[in-house]
Coordinates of C-alpha atoms in Angstrom, one line a residue:
Chain A
M1 CA 0.0 -0.3 0.0
I2 CA 2.6 2.2 1.0
E3 CA 4.6 1.4 -2.2
I4 CA 1.4 2.5 -4.4
G5 CA 1.4 5.6 -2.4
I6 CA 4.8 6.6 -3.5
E7 CA 4.4 5.7 -6.9
I8 CA 1.2 8.2 -7.0
E9 CA 2.6 11.2 -5.4
Y10 CA 5.7 10.6 -7.9
L11 CA 3.0 10.6 -10.8
P12 CA 3.0 14.3 -11.4
Y13 CA 6.5 14.7 -11.4
I14 CA 7.1 11.7 -13.9
I15 CA 4.2 13.5 -16.2
T16 CA 6.1 16.9 -15.7
V17 CA 9.1 15.6 -17.1
L18 CA 7.6 14.0 -19.7
L19 CA 5.7 16.9 -20.7
I20 CA 8.8 19.0 -20.7
A21 CA 10.8 16.4 -22.8
S22 CA 8.0 16.2 -25.3
I23 CA 8.1 20.0 -25.8
Y24 CA 11.8 19.9 -26.3
A25 CA 11.4 16.7 -28.5
I26 CA 9.2 18.9 -30.6
F27 CA 11.7 22.1 -30.5
S28 CA 14.6 19.5 -31.4
L29 CA 12.3 18.1 -34.6
G30 CA 12.7 21.3 -36.0
L31 CA 16.3 21.9 -35.7
N32 CA 16.6 18.1 -37.3
L33 CA 15.1 19.2 -40.2
E34 CA 17.6 22.3 -40.8
W35 CA 20.6 20.6 -39.7
G36 CA 20.2 17.0 -39.7
F37 CA 18.6 16.8 -43.3
T38 CA 19.3 19.9 -44.9
G39 CA 23.0 20.6 -43.0
L40 CA 22.1 24.2 -41.5
V41 CA 23.8 25.3 -39.0
N42 CA 21.5 27.2 -36.9
F43 CA 23.0 28.0 -33.6
G44 CA 20.2 30.4 -32.9
H45 CA 17.2 28.1 -32.9
V46 CA 15.7 29.3 -29.2
A47 CA 15.0 32.6 -30.8
F48 CA 12.0 31.0 -32.9
L49 CA 11.0 29.3 -29.6
A50 CA 10.7 32.6 -27.8
I51 CA 8.8 34.2 -30.5
G52 CA 6.5 31.8 -30.9
A53 CA 6.1 31.6 -27.0
Y54 CA 5.7 35.6 -26.7
T55 CA 3.6 36.2 -29.4
T56 CA 1.0 33.4 -28.2
V57 CA 1.0 35.1 -24.9
L58 CA 1.0 38.9 -25.7
L59 CA -1.5 38.5 -28.4
N60 CA -3.9 36.1 -26.3
L61 CA -3.4 39.0 -23.3
S62 CA -4.6 41.4 -25.8
G63 CA -7.8 40.0 -26.3
V64 CA -7.2 37.6 -29.4
P65 CA -8.4 34.0 -29.3
L66 CA -5.8 31.3 -28.3
I67 CA -6.3 29.5 -31.4
L68 CA -5.4 32.5 -33.3
S69 CA -2.4 33.6 -31.0
V70 CA -0.6 30.2 -31.4
I71 CA -1.3 30.6 -35.3
A72 CA 0.4 33.7 -35.3
G73 CA 3.3 32.8 -33.2
V74 CA 3.8 29.8 -35.5
A75 CA 3.7 32.1 -38.7
L76 CA 5.7 34.6 -37.0
A77 CA 8.5 32.3 -36.1
G78 CA 8.4 31.1 -39.9
L79 CA 8.6 34.6 -41.2
C80 CA 11.3 35.6 -39.0
G81 CA 13.4 32.3 -39.9
G82 CA 12.8 33.1 -43.8
L83 CA 13.8 36.8 -43.5
L84 CA 16.9 35.4 -41.7
G85 CA 17.7 32.9 -44.4
I86 CA 17.3 35.4 -47.5
P87 CA 20.5 37.2 -46.8
T88 CA 22.5 34.1 -45.5
L89 CA 21.5 31.4 -47.3
K90 CA 23.3 32.2 -50.5
L91 CA 26.5 32.8 -48.7
R92 CA 28.9 30.2 -47.3
E93 CA 27.3 27.7 -44.6
D94 CA 28.8 29.4 -41.5
Y95 CA 27.3 32.7 -42.2
L96 CA 23.9 30.9 -41.1
A97 CA 25.6 30.2 -37.6
I98 CA 26.8 33.2 -37.0
V99 CA 23.6 35.2 -37.9
T100 CA 21.3 32.7 -36.1
I101 CA 23.1 33.1 -32.8
G102 CA 23.2 37.0 -33.0
F103 CA 19.5 37.0 -33.8
A104 CA 18.7 35.0 -30.8
E105 CA 20.5 37.2 -28.7
I106 CA 19.2 39.9 -30.4
I107 CA 15.7 38.8 -29.8
R108 CA 16.1 38.0 -26.0
F109 CA 17.7 41.4 -25.3
F110 CA 14.4 42.9 -27.3
L111 CA 12.3 40.9 -24.7
L112 CA 14.4 42.0 -22.2
N113 CA 14.4 46.1 -22.9
E114 CA 11.2 46.8 -24.8
E115 CA 8.9 46.7 -21.6
W116 CA 6.1 48.4 -23.0
L117 CA 5.4 45.2 -25.4
T118 CA 7.4 42.2 -23.2
R119 CA 7.4 43.8 -19.5
G120 CA 10.9 43.1 -19.8
P121 CA 12.8 41.1 -17.1
M122 CA 9.3 41.2 -15.4
G123 CA 8.0 38.4 -17.6
V124 CA 4.3 37.8 -18.6
H125 CA 1.7 35.5 -17.0
V126 CA 0.0 33.5 -19.5
S127 CA -3.8 34.4 -19.6
S128 CA -5.5 31.3 -20.8
R129 CA -4.5 27.9 -21.8
P130 CA -6.3 25.7 -24.2
F131 CA -9.4 24.1 -22.4
E132 CA -8.3 25.2 -19.0
E133 CA -11.9 25.5 -18.0
L134 CA -12.8 22.1 -18.7
I135 CA -9.8 20.4 -17.1
P136 CA -10.8 19.4 -13.5
G137 CA -7.1 18.9 -11.2
D138 CA -3.7 18.9 -12.5
Y139 CA -3.9 20.5 -15.9
N140 CA -0.7 18.7 -16.7
F141 CA -2.4 15.7 -17.1
F142 CA -4.3 17.0 -19.7
L143 CA -1.4 19.0 -21.3
F144 CA 0.9 16.0 -21.5
P145 CA -1.1 13.9 -23.7
F146 CA -2.2 16.6 -25.7
V147 CA 1.4 17.6 -26.5
L148 CA 2.4 14.3 -27.0
G149 CA -0.3 14.1 -29.6
V150 CA 1.4 17.2 -31.1
L151 CA 4.8 15.6 -31.3
V152 CA 3.3 12.7 -32.9
I153 CA 1.5 14.5 -35.4
C154 CA 4.9 16.4 -36.3
Y155 CA 7.2 13.2 -36.3
L156 CA 4.6 11.4 -38.9
L157 CA 4.0 14.9 -41.2
L158 CA 8.1 15.3 -40.9
E159 CA 8.6 11.5 -41.7
K160 CA 6.2 11.9 -44.3
L161 CA 8.3 14.8 -45.6
V162 CA 12.0 13.3 -45.5
K163 CA 11.2 10.2 -47.0
S164 CA 9.8 12.0 -50.1
P165 CA 11.2 13.5 -53.2
W166 CA 11.3 17.1 -51.1
G167 CA 13.2 15.1 -48.3
R168 CA 15.6 13.8 -51.0
V169 CA 16.5 17.0 -52.5
L170 CA 17.4 18.5 -49.0
K171 CA 19.6 15.5 -48.3
S172 CA 21.5 15.9 -51.5
I173 CA 21.7 19.5 -50.4
R174 CA 23.4 18.5 -47.1
E175 CA 26.1 16.2 -49.0
D176 CA 26.8 18.6 -52.0
E177 CA 24.8 21.3 -53.3
D178 CA 26.4 21.5 -56.6
V179 CA 24.6 18.3 -57.7
P180 CA 21.1 19.5 -57.2
A181 CA 21.7 22.6 -58.5
S182 CA 23.3 20.8 -61.6
L183 CA 19.9 18.9 -61.9
G184 CA 17.8 21.8 -62.0
K185 CA 16.7 22.1 -58.1
N186 CA 16.5 26.0 -56.6
V187 CA 18.8 25.0 -53.4
F188 CA 18.3 28.3 -52.3
S189 CA 14.5 27.9 -52.5
Y190 CA 14.8 24.4 -50.3
K191 CA 17.1 25.9 -47.7
I192 CA 14.7 28.7 -47.2
Q193 CA 11.6 26.3 -46.9
A194 CA 13.6 23.8 -44.5
L195 CA 14.4 27.0 -42.3
V196 CA 11.0 28.4 -42.0
L197 CA 9.3 25.0 -41.5
G198 CA 12.2 24.3 -39.1
S199 CA 11.3 27.4 -37.3
M200 CA 7.7 27.3 -37.3
I201 CA 7.9 23.6 -35.6
A202 CA 10.1 25.9 -32.9
G203 CA 7.5 28.4 -32.6
F204 CA 4.6 25.7 -32.0
A205 CA 7.1 24.1 -29.5
G206 CA 7.1 27.7 -27.8
S207 CA 4.0 28.3 -27.3
L208 CA 3.2 24.7 -25.9
L209 CA 6.2 25.5 -23.6
A210 CA 4.2 28.9 -22.4
F211 CA 1.2 26.7 -21.3
Y212 CA 3.4 24.7 -19.6
L213 CA 5.1 27.1 -17.6
Q214 CA 2.1 29.9 -17.6
Y215 CA 4.7 32.3 -17.0
I216 CA 7.4 33.5 -19.6
N217 CA 10.4 35.7 -19.2
P218 CA 13.6 36.3 -21.1
R219 CA 15.6 33.8 -19.1
N220 CA 13.6 31.1 -20.1
F221 CA 15.3 31.5 -23.9
M222 CA 19.2 31.8 -23.0
P223 CA 21.2 30.2 -25.4
I224 CA 21.7 27.4 -23.7
E225 CA 18.3 26.2 -25.1
T226 CA 19.5 25.8 -28.8
F227 CA 22.2 23.6 -27.6
Y228 CA 19.6 21.4 -25.6
A229 CA 18.1 20.9 -29.1
W230 CA 21.5 20.2 -30.7
I231 CA 22.3 17.9 -27.9
A232 CA 19.0 16.0 -28.9
V233 CA 19.7 15.7 -32.3
V234 CA 23.5 15.0 -32.2
L235 CA 22.7 12.2 -29.4
G236 CA 19.9 10.4 -31.1
G237 CA 21.6 10.5 -34.8
S238 CA 21.5 13.7 -37.1
G239 CA 19.0 13.0 -40.0
N240 CA 17.1 10.6 -37.9
N241 CA 13.7 11.9 -36.2
R242 CA 13.1 8.8 -34.0
G243 CA 16.7 9.4 -32.9
T244 CA 16.3 13.2 -31.9
I245 CA 12.9 12.5 -29.9
L246 CA 14.9 9.6 -28.3
G247 CA 17.5 12.0 -27.4
A248 CA 15.5 14.8 -26.2
F249 CA 13.8 12.1 -23.8
I250 CA 17.3 11.0 -22.9
L251 CA 18.6 14.4 -21.8
W252 CA 15.2 15.4 -20.1
A253 CA 15.3 12.2 -18.3
F254 CA 18.8 12.8 -17.1
F255 CA 18.1 16.3 -16.1
S256 CA 15.3 14.8 -13.8
G257 CA 17.4 11.8 -12.7
T258 CA 20.1 14.3 -11.4
R259 CA 17.8 16.2 -9.7
F260 CA 16.5 13.1 -8.0
A261 CA 20.1 11.9 -7.1
Q262 CA 20.5 15.4 -5.6
G263 CA 19.3 14.2 -1.9
Y264 CA 21.8 11.4 -2.1
L265 CA 25.1 12.9 -3.2
P266 CA 27.3 15.1 -1.6
F267 CA 27.0 18.2 -3.6
S268 CA 25.1 21.7 -3.6
P269 CA 22.6 22.6 -5.7
T270 CA 25.0 24.9 -7.9
Q271 CA 27.8 22.3 -7.9
M272 CA 25.2 19.8 -9.1
G273 CA 24.5 22.1 -12.1
A274 CA 27.7 22.6 -13.0
L275 CA 28.1 18.5 -12.9
R276 CA 25.1 18.0 -15.0
I277 CA 26.7 20.1 -17.8
L278 CA 30.0 18.3 -17.4
F279 CA 28.4 14.8 -17.7
I280 CA 26.6 15.9 -20.7
G281 CA 29.8 17.2 -22.4
L282 CA 31.6 14.0 -21.5
L283 CA 28.7 12.1 -22.8
L284 CA 28.7 13.9 -26.2
I285 CA 32.3 13.1 -26.2
L286 CA 31.8 9.5 -25.8
I287 CA 29.3 9.4 -28.7
M288 CA 31.4 11.4 -30.9
M289 CA 34.1 8.9 -30.1
F290 CA 32.3 5.6 -30.1
K291 CA 29.2 6.1 -31.9
P292 CA 29.7 9.5 -34.0
E293 CA 26.2 8.9 -36.1
G294 CA 24.4 9.0 -32.8
L295 CA 21.9 6.5 -30.9
L296 CA 19.9 5.6 -34.0
G297 CA 21.5 7.3 -36.7
K298 CA 23.3 5.4 -39.8
K299 CA 27.1 5.5 -40.0
E300 CA 26.8 5.6 -43.8
E301 CA 24.7 9.2 -43.5
L302 CA 26.9 10.6 -41.1
T303 CA 26.6 14.3 -41.4
L304 CA 29.9 15.5 -39.6
T305 CA 32.1 14.2 -42.2
K306 CA 32.3 16.3 -45.6
Chain B
M1 CA 20.0 27.4 -85.5
P2 CA 23.0 25.7 -83.2
M3 CA 22.0 24.0 -80.1
L4 CA 25.0 26.1 -78.2
S5 CA 26.7 29.0 -79.1
V6 CA 29.6 30.5 -77.2
H7 CA 30.8 33.7 -78.4
N8 CA 33.9 35.6 -77.3
V9 CA 33.5 34.5 -73.4
E10 CA 36.4 35.9 -71.3
K11 CA 36.7 34.7 -67.5
S12 CA 40.2 35.6 -65.0
F13 CA 40.8 34.5 -62.2
G14 CA 42.9 37.0 -60.3
G15 CA 46.1 37.3 -63.2
I16 CA 45.2 34.6 -64.7
K17 CA 42.5 34.7 -67.9
A18 CA 41.2 31.2 -68.1
L19 CA 39.2 32.1 -71.2
D20 CA 40.4 34.7 -73.1
G21 CA 37.7 35.4 -76.0
C22 CA 36.6 31.7 -76.4
S23 CA 33.8 31.1 -79.4
L24 CA 32.5 28.1 -80.5
E25 CA 29.2 26.4 -81.8
I26 CA 27.4 23.3 -81.4
R27 CA 24.5 22.2 -83.9
K28 CA 21.8 20.2 -82.6
G29 CA 22.3 16.7 -82.5
A30 CA 26.1 16.9 -82.6
I31 CA 29.0 15.1 -80.4
V32 CA 31.6 17.5 -80.1
G33 CA 35.0 17.1 -78.0
I34 CA 36.6 19.4 -76.3
I35 CA 40.7 18.9 -76.2
G36 CA 43.4 20.8 -75.0
P37 CA 46.4 20.7 -72.5
N38 CA 45.7 21.0 -68.6
G39 CA 44.9 24.6 -67.7
A40 CA 43.8 25.4 -71.6
G41 CA 40.4 26.3 -69.8
K42 CA 38.3 23.4 -70.6
T43 CA 36.7 22.7 -67.3
T44 CA 36.2 26.5 -66.8
L45 CA 34.5 26.8 -69.9
F46 CA 31.9 23.9 -68.5
R47 CA 31.3 25.8 -65.4
I48 CA 30.6 28.7 -67.2
I49 CA 28.0 27.3 -69.8
S50 CA 26.5 25.5 -67.0
G51 CA 25.8 28.5 -64.7
F52 CA 28.6 27.6 -61.9
E53 CA 30.8 30.6 -62.9
K54 CA 29.5 34.0 -64.2
P55 CA 31.2 35.0 -67.3
D56 CA 33.3 38.4 -67.1
S57 CA 31.9 39.4 -70.5
G58 CA 30.7 37.2 -74.1
T59 CA 27.6 35.6 -74.6
I60 CA 26.1 32.2 -74.4
V61 CA 23.0 31.1 -76.3
F62 CA 21.5 27.6 -75.5
N63 CA 18.5 26.5 -78.0
G64 CA 17.7 30.0 -78.9
E65 CA 17.8 31.7 -75.3
D66 CA 20.5 33.6 -73.8
I67 CA 21.8 31.9 -70.6
G68 CA 25.2 34.0 -69.8
G69 CA 25.0 34.8 -66.3
A70 CA 21.6 32.7 -65.2
A71 CA 21.9 30.6 -62.2
S72 CA 23.1 27.0 -62.4
F73 CA 19.5 25.3 -61.7
E74 CA 18.0 27.4 -64.6
I75 CA 20.3 26.5 -66.8
A76 CA 19.6 22.8 -65.9
R77 CA 15.9 23.3 -66.0
K78 CA 16.0 24.3 -69.6
G79 CA 17.6 21.0 -70.6
L80 CA 21.4 21.4 -70.4
I81 CA 22.8 19.1 -67.7
R82 CA 26.5 18.7 -67.1
T83 CA 28.4 16.0 -64.9
F84 CA 31.3 16.6 -62.8
Q85 CA 35.2 16.2 -63.9
I86 CA 35.5 14.2 -60.4
P87 CA 32.3 12.7 -60.1
K88 CA 29.9 14.0 -57.3
A89 CA 27.9 10.9 -56.7
L90 CA 25.9 11.6 -53.8
T91 CA 27.6 9.1 -51.2
K92 CA 25.3 9.3 -48.4
L93 CA 22.2 8.3 -50.8
T94 CA 21.5 5.1 -52.3
V95 CA 22.5 4.3 -55.8
E96 CA 18.6 4.5 -56.5
E97 CA 18.1 7.7 -54.6
N98 CA 20.6 9.3 -56.6
L99 CA 19.0 8.8 -59.9
L100 CA 15.4 9.6 -58.4
L101 CA 16.7 13.2 -57.4
A102 CA 17.1 13.8 -60.9
P103 CA 13.7 14.1 -62.9
Q104 CA 12.6 17.7 -63.0
F105 CA 9.4 19.2 -61.4
Q106 CA 8.5 16.3 -59.3
Y107 CA 5.1 16.2 -57.6
G108 CA 6.7 15.4 -54.4
E109 CA 9.5 18.0 -54.4
R110 CA 6.8 20.3 -53.0
I111 CA 5.6 20.1 -49.5
W112 CA 1.8 20.3 -50.1
N113 CA 1.8 17.7 -52.7
V114 CA 3.6 15.5 -50.2
W115 CA 0.8 15.7 -47.4
L116 CA -2.0 16.2 -49.7
R117 CA -1.6 14.2 -53.2
P118 CA 0.5 11.5 -52.0
K119 CA -1.3 9.1 -54.5
D120 CA 0.3 11.3 -57.6
V121 CA 3.4 11.6 -56.1
K122 CA 3.7 7.5 -55.3
R123 CA 2.7 6.9 -59.2
Q124 CA 5.2 9.4 -60.4
E125 CA 7.9 7.8 -58.2
A126 CA 7.1 4.4 -59.2
E127 CA 7.4 5.6 -63.0
N128 CA 10.8 7.4 -62.4
I129 CA 11.8 4.1 -60.6
K130 CA 11.3 2.1 -63.8
K131 CA 13.1 4.6 -65.7
A132 CA 16.0 4.3 -63.1
H133 CA 15.9 0.5 -62.9
A134 CA 16.3 0.1 -66.7
L135 CA 19.4 2.7 -67.3
L136 CA 20.7 0.6 -64.1
E137 CA 20.4 -2.6 -65.9
F138 CA 22.0 -1.3 -69.0
L139 CA 25.1 -0.1 -66.7
G140 CA 25.6 -3.3 -64.8
L141 CA 24.6 -1.5 -61.7
L142 CA 21.1 -2.6 -60.9
H143 CA 22.5 -5.2 -58.1
L144 CA 23.7 -2.5 -56.3
K145 CA 20.7 -0.1 -56.4
H146 CA 20.1 -0.5 -52.7
E147 CA 23.7 0.3 -51.8
Y148 CA 24.9 3.8 -50.5
A149 CA 26.4 5.3 -53.5
G150 CA 29.5 5.8 -51.5
A151 CA 30.3 1.9 -51.7
L152 CA 30.5 2.4 -55.3
S153 CA 34.1 2.4 -57.2
G154 CA 35.3 5.6 -59.1
G155 CA 34.5 4.1 -62.3
Q156 CA 30.7 3.1 -61.1
K157 CA 30.4 6.3 -59.5
K158 CA 31.2 8.1 -63.0
L159 CA 28.9 6.0 -64.7
L160 CA 26.2 6.6 -61.7
E161 CA 26.6 10.4 -62.5
I162 CA 26.1 9.9 -66.3
A163 CA 22.9 8.1 -65.6
R164 CA 21.6 10.6 -62.7
A165 CA 22.2 13.0 -65.7
L166 CA 20.1 11.1 -68.7
M167 CA 17.5 10.8 -65.9
V168 CA 16.6 14.3 -66.8
D169 CA 15.9 13.7 -70.0
P170 CA 18.3 16.6 -70.9
K171 CA 18.2 18.2 -74.5
M172 CA 22.3 18.6 -74.3
L173 CA 25.1 16.8 -72.1
L174 CA 28.2 18.4 -70.8
L175 CA 30.5 15.7 -69.8
D176 CA 33.7 16.3 -68.1
E177 CA 35.8 13.3 -69.1
P178 CA 33.1 10.5 -68.9
F179 CA 35.7 7.4 -69.5
A180 CA 38.5 8.6 -67.1
G181 CA 38.7 5.7 -64.4
V182 CA 36.0 3.5 -66.4
N183 CA 37.1 0.0 -67.7
P184 CA 37.7 0.0 -71.2
T185 CA 35.1 -2.6 -71.9
L186 CA 32.5 -0.5 -70.3
A187 CA 33.8 2.6 -71.6
L188 CA 32.9 1.5 -75.0
R189 CA 29.9 0.6 -74.3
I190 CA 29.4 4.0 -72.9
L191 CA 30.5 5.3 -76.0
E192 CA 28.2 3.1 -78.4
W193 CA 25.3 4.1 -75.8
L194 CA 26.0 7.8 -76.4
K195 CA 26.2 7.4 -79.9
E196 CA 22.8 5.8 -79.7
L197 CA 21.3 8.4 -77.5
R198 CA 22.2 10.8 -80.2
D199 CA 20.6 9.1 -83.2
R200 CA 17.4 8.3 -82.0
D201 CA 14.9 8.0 -85.0
N202 CA 13.0 11.3 -84.1
E203 CA 15.2 14.2 -84.5
N204 CA 13.8 16.0 -81.6
D205 CA 14.8 13.4 -79.1
G206 CA 18.0 13.2 -80.3
I207 CA 20.5 14.5 -77.7
T208 CA 23.2 17.2 -78.2
I209 CA 26.6 16.2 -76.5
M210 CA 29.6 18.2 -75.5
V211 CA 32.6 16.3 -73.8
I212 CA 35.9 17.1 -72.3
E213 CA 38.2 14.1 -72.9
H214 CA 41.7 13.3 -72.6
D215 CA 41.5 9.6 -74.1
M216 CA 42.0 10.7 -77.8
P217 CA 41.1 7.2 -79.5
K218 CA 38.0 7.4 -77.9
L219 CA 36.9 11.0 -78.7
M220 CA 38.0 10.6 -82.0
Q221 CA 35.7 7.8 -82.6
L222 CA 32.8 9.6 -80.8
S223 CA 33.2 12.9 -81.7
D224 CA 31.6 14.5 -85.0
Y225 CA 33.5 17.6 -84.3
I226 CA 36.5 19.0 -82.2
Y227 CA 37.3 22.0 -80.6
V228 CA 41.1 22.4 -79.3
L229 CA 41.1 25.1 -76.7
N230 CA 45.2 26.3 -75.5
K231 CA 45.1 29.3 -73.0
G232 CA 41.6 30.4 -72.9
K233 CA 41.0 30.2 -76.5
V234 CA 39.8 28.0 -79.6
I235 CA 43.1 27.4 -81.4
A236 CA 41.8 24.9 -83.9
S237 CA 38.7 22.8 -84.6
G238 CA 37.2 20.6 -87.5
A239 CA 36.4 17.0 -88.1
P240 CA 38.6 14.8 -85.8
E241 CA 40.8 13.7 -88.8
E242 CA 41.3 17.3 -89.7
V243 CA 42.4 18.2 -86.0
R244 CA 44.7 15.4 -85.6
A245 CA 46.6 16.7 -88.8
N246 CA 46.6 20.1 -87.8
E247 CA 50.3 21.4 -86.7
R248 CA 49.0 24.0 -84.1
V249 CA 47.2 20.9 -82.3
V250 CA 50.2 18.4 -82.6
E251 CA 52.4 21.2 -81.3
A252 CA 50.0 22.5 -78.5
Y253 CA 48.5 19.3 -77.3
L254 CA 49.3 15.9 -79.1
G255 CA 52.8 16.7 -79.9
G256 CA 55.6 17.5 -77.1
A257 CA 56.4 13.7 -77.5

């Protein structure tokens, strides 16, 4: 009886961990489309998460219906992705990396400083969440299956795409863009499409993150969030959607597992935070050494070599 | 009207004039060879015709349209397809996928069609697979269709690249050293095959081919006409026998030994 009692006690926590992991899995799927399948180095993926979250919350707060606010967030994230791609994607590949990381910081500082719009460091409270009034008890028990559903739909739509002729063009760009160009494919347009779609997915993840957090502020959108997505993608296997989802779940299981272990280890929370990052670094090094294609990736499709 | 006409094209890289007023004409249905010593500007000429490089000056007209300065993918869409000197097989795609990439304007290359018209996408894909298999069978690569192209030998990659170019149904092919690294028997088969493509009954179907090649006997056998490049200029042209007899050519290229 006592054991069951403990399980029930832990259930909300487990649900919460799975919920966050699912949101990050969606976020990472967007990056996997850009890097894993197209070879675009986006170091500012978090910008689109922030744009999706803030647009949804601020519009809803000003009276726009929730569903329209989410759509606007997704659309604005996609639009920004496209606008960012136009000047950079015609240049060498590293330009995108530099510009995106700069863009993400610009967005964060914008959120921090334009208080008339974003309330700056104070952050904003989420005014309503989907079906909130209909859900009795712990809202996360509804939000988790909802987010999981979104994740499954994103996964299925993306799988359909990457296995289509469209996905084949992306993979050819990833390896050597001269080939698709010599065969009549508009490489630039495909890169923009991948970046816009990846950004829209991140924007959607942002809306969902806001629903989970209930209160968002610029600190939720630090550059490290981008690299969590990178870890998920690289860990699971670049260019493998299932791998990316697995990577995101492993990452968050690890984060929460170490939080659990906190009580049994002789470290302060600050030390523990640093150790956590250290362990992730170690894990990445080991992956690079022994399984560079990631857990579910194919060796023959290893994207890190050129 | 010629299929391709290049007029007075110039291109410099830093202080080096890779092309120095290069002009040539290729009539429809011809197989034209380009020879010349290393550094004569052959590959640069290919890169410029195929839009991978912009000419400094001069005009290029393909099938009645000015293509000078157009993007490479736009030129490819008009039916002018090139291959690369060092074969660019996509090693992380399978042999079959390499070929399936080539056909133009596939339904499945648009996101909405993939999601909303899966049947049309599938039907077209099935047609393309059929065509790809026929090509692979001819080249003796069919048993490798599900292998990653990275596993192929250098010669096989070369074949794969020509097959991929042909999947497009091009009006004209630019082949950069198609026989380099291919075993002689297979090279002869490709040679025959290229001639066959050109000679197809229907006049409109016959393909025009421009080929850079160092293997002189094969080139002589294949070409109707040969242009000789040296230092970015055409120094001689004519039927293979004429070119072989030309003293300037012997001096610049064939001779020296």
